[in-house]
Amino acid sequence: MKNLEWCDLAERFYAFKTVADRLGFYVPETDGMESSLYECRPFVADAEVAGKIRTMNEGKAPHFDFSDLVEAQTPAYDDNDELAHA
């Protein structure tokens, strides 16, 4: 398996595992799949990636601050659906 193929597989697996764990769906089986996924990794472990995965496993989603977007104004369009100049 190539590096990018493994990364794609890991990304899709963790998307599934997040939902499955939340619902209690096949938890022991997905834990076994996670171990198998690491065993077939085609590159050396990366500490930064491992930290992100560990955060995902603990159920701690990254915090995004969208407060700046609350005050953002919707752009105005003219009659031709082109962005109006202020």
XYZ file of N, CA and C in Angstrom:
258
model
N 0.855 -1.172 0.000
C 0.000 0.000 0.000
C 0.903 1.238 0.000
N 0.533 2.213 -0.811
C 1.309 3.449 -0.900
C 0.930 4.384 0.247
N 1.799 5.358 0.523
C 1.575 6.294 1.633
C 0.227 7.001 1.534
N -0.075 7.575 0.371
C -1.326 8.317 0.225
C -2.547 7.406 0.313
N -2.416 6.193 -0.157
C -3.526 5.236 -0.037
C -3.791 4.929 1.432
N -2.706 4.752 2.197
C -2.877 4.485 3.624
C -3.497 5.686 4.325
N -3.049 6.879 3.978
C -3.603 8.097 4.593
C -5.091 8.226 4.286
N -5.482 7.936 3.056
C -6.893 7.983 2.678
C -7.685 6.954 3.474
N -7.137 5.755 3.601
C -7.795 4.706 4.381
C -7.932 5.117 5.838
N -6.873 5.670 6.406
C -6.909 6.089 7.807
C -7.939 7.198 8.020
N -7.994 8.151 7.114
C -8.951 9.248 7.235
C -10.389 8.728 7.198
N -10.658 7.837 6.271
C -12.007 7.269 6.157
C -12.339 6.382 7.358
N -11.332 5.636 7.827
C -11.552 4.770 8.988
C -11.920 5.598 10.218
N -11.168 6.680 10.468
C -11.445 7.477 11.663
C -12.763 8.237 11.566
N -13.182 8.568 10.365
C -14.510 9.169 10.206
C -15.579 8.166 10.620
N -15.412 6.914 10.182
C -16.335 5.849 10.563
C -16.246 5.550 12.054
N -15.012 5.436 12.565
C -14.809 5.058 13.961
C -15.394 6.095 14.915
N -15.324 7.348 14.561
C -15.878 8.410 15.403
C -17.376 8.204 15.600
N -18.073 7.940 14.523
C -19.526 7.717 14.606
C -19.812 6.396 15.302
N -19.079 5.354 14.950
C -19.302 4.034 15.540
C -19.085 4.056 17.053
N -18.034 4.728 17.510
C -17.771 4.810 18.950
C -18.868 5.577 19.674
N -19.336 6.659 19.060
C -20.398 7.456 19.674
C -21.684 6.627 19.842
N -21.940 5.737 18.880
C -23.153 4.912 18.918
C -22.946 3.576 19.629
N -21.698 3.276 20.007
C -21.402 1.999 20.647
C -21.470 0.833 19.669
N -21.197 1.100 18.409
C -21.321 0.121 17.329
C -19.998 -0.598 17.093
N -19.933 -1.884 17.399
C -18.759 -2.718 17.152
C -17.462 -2.109 17.701
N -17.503 -1.630 18.917
C -16.333 -0.956 19.503
C -15.104 -1.870 19.590
N -15.221 -3.103 20.111
C -14.014 -3.953 20.157
C -13.455 -4.251 18.764
N -14.356 -4.406 17.801
C -13.915 -4.711 16.450
C -13.171 -3.526 15.818
N -13.690 -2.306 16.035
C -13.003 -1.144 15.455
C -11.660 -0.902 16.135
N -11.556 -1.245 17.421
C -10.257 -1.137 18.099
C -9.251 -2.091 17.468
N -9.705 -3.301 17.135
C -8.835 -4.270 16.457
C -8.453 -3.800 15.066
N -9.415 -3.184 14.380
C -9.128 -2.651 13.039
C -8.100 -1.529 13.117
N -8.185 -0.728 14.180
C -7.229 0.369 14.353
C -5.816 -0.177 14.516
N -5.670 -1.240 15.297
C -4.351 -1.860 15.470
C -3.833 -2.396 14.145
N -4.706 -3.030 13.391
C -4.326 -3.566 12.084
C -3.925 -2.456 11.123
N -4.636 -1.347 11.198
C -4.327 -0.200 10.351
C -2.903 0.289 10.620
N -2.521 0.355 11.892
C -1.170 0.809 12.231
C -0.109 -0.192 11.805
N -0.433 -1.456 11.857
C 0.538 -2.478 11.462
C 0.867 -2.420 9.975
N -0.087 -1.970 9.167
C 0.157 -1.918 7.718
C 0.603 -0.538 7.247
N 0.900 0.373 8.173
C 1.344 1.722 7.814
C 2.654 1.636 7.028
N 2.723 2.256 5.837
C 3.912 2.117 4.992
C 5.035 3.122 5.306
N 4.902 3.906 6.366
C 5.935 4.886 6.699
C 6.115 4.930 8.207
N 7.175 5.578 8.642
C 7.515 5.656 10.053
C 6.500 6.544 10.778
N 6.221 6.217 12.034
C 5.270 6.988 12.831
C 5.747 8.428 12.987
N 4.799 9.347 13.008
C 5.068 10.767 13.160
C 4.425 11.216 14.471
N 5.196 11.847 15.349
C 4.689 12.236 16.672
C 3.525 13.217 16.565
N 3.580 14.150 15.617
C 2.497 15.133 15.468
C 1.208 14.449 15.038
N 1.319 13.530 14.086
C 0.144 12.789 13.628
C -0.399 11.931 14.761
N 0.488 11.287 15.498
C 0.053 10.448 16.613
C -0.692 11.272 17.652
N -0.248 12.486 17.888
C -0.939 13.370 18.829
C -2.334 13.713 18.363
N -2.493 13.978 17.071
C -3.814 14.285 16.530
C -4.734 13.079 16.636
N -4.207 11.912 16.346
C -5.015 10.701 16.430
C -5.395 10.426 17.875
N -4.459 10.630 18.786
C -4.743 10.417 20.197
C -5.867 11.361 20.645
N -5.835 12.590 20.182
C -6.890 13.547 20.513
C -8.229 13.054 19.983
N -8.229 12.512 18.763
C -9.468 11.980 18.196
C -9.979 10.816 19.035
N -9.058 9.950 19.471
C -9.459 8.793 20.265
C -10.064 9.206 21.598
N -9.602 10.303 22.158
C -10.115 10.769 23.443
C -11.416 11.542 23.287
N -11.835 11.731 22.036
C -13.089 12.422 21.783
C -13.007 13.925 21.938
N -11.802 14.445 21.920
C -11.627 15.889 22.053
C -11.475 16.489 20.670
N -12.531 17.081 20.189
C -12.475 17.720 18.880
C -11.740 19.044 19.000
N -11.036 19.444 17.959
C -10.367 20.743 18.011
C -11.397 21.856 18.153
N -11.020 22.896 18.880
C -11.923 24.017 19.112
C -11.663 25.097 18.075
N -12.719 25.489 17.363
C -12.630 26.548 16.379
C -13.432 27.732 16.880
N -12.847 28.909 16.802
C -13.521 30.126 17.241
C -14.130 30.827 16.027
N -15.460 30.783 15.944
C -16.165 31.388 14.824
C -16.762 32.744 15.197
N -16.363 33.301 16.324
C -16.949 34.552 16.776
C -16.688 35.699 15.794
N -15.564 35.662 15.068
C -15.288 36.709 14.088
C -16.275 36.667 12.927
N -16.768 35.480 12.616
C -17.688 35.346 11.503
C -19.087 35.861 11.832
N -19.423 35.911 13.104
C -20.754 36.362 13.508
C -20.961 37.819 13.100
N -19.909 38.606 13.192
C -20.009 40.019 12.873
C -19.772 40.315 11.393
N -19.413 39.307 10.613
C -19.137 39.524 9.194
C -20.431 39.863 8.458
N -20.323 40.744 7.492
C -21.490 41.143 6.722
C -21.563 40.350 5.431
N -22.774 40.020 5.035
C -22.985 39.314 3.784
C -22.693 40.277 2.635
N -21.958 39.831 1.626
C -21.664 40.724 0.519
C -22.943 41.134 -0.221
N -22.948 42.352 -0.748
C -24.105 42.866 -1.481
C -23.886 42.660 -2.969
N -24.936 42.229 -3.669
C -24.870 41.987 -5.108
C -25.797 42.960 -5.836
N -25.396 43.338 -7.037
C -26.247 44.231 -7.817
C -27.257 43.423 -8.635
N -27.973 44.083 -9.542
C -29.011 43.417 -10.332
C -28.464 42.341 -11.260
N -27.201 42.401 -11.620
C -26.581 41.416 -12.512
C -25.890 40.295 -11.745
N -26.202 40.173 -10.467
C -25.580 39.168 -9.603
C -24.053 39.300 -9.553
N -23.577 40.511 -9.665
C -22.161 40.776 -9.507
C -21.964 41.495 -8.191
N -20.818 41.283 -7.604
C -20.523 41.882 -6.310
C -20.568 43.405 -6.422
N -21.411 44.022 -5.624
C -21.562 45.486 -5.648
C -20.363 46.114 -4.955
N -19.918 47.228 -5.468
C -18.799 47.944 -4.865
C -19.327 48.937 -3.861
N -18.744 48.946 -2.704
C -19.196 49.845 -1.645
C -18.635 51.220 -1.820
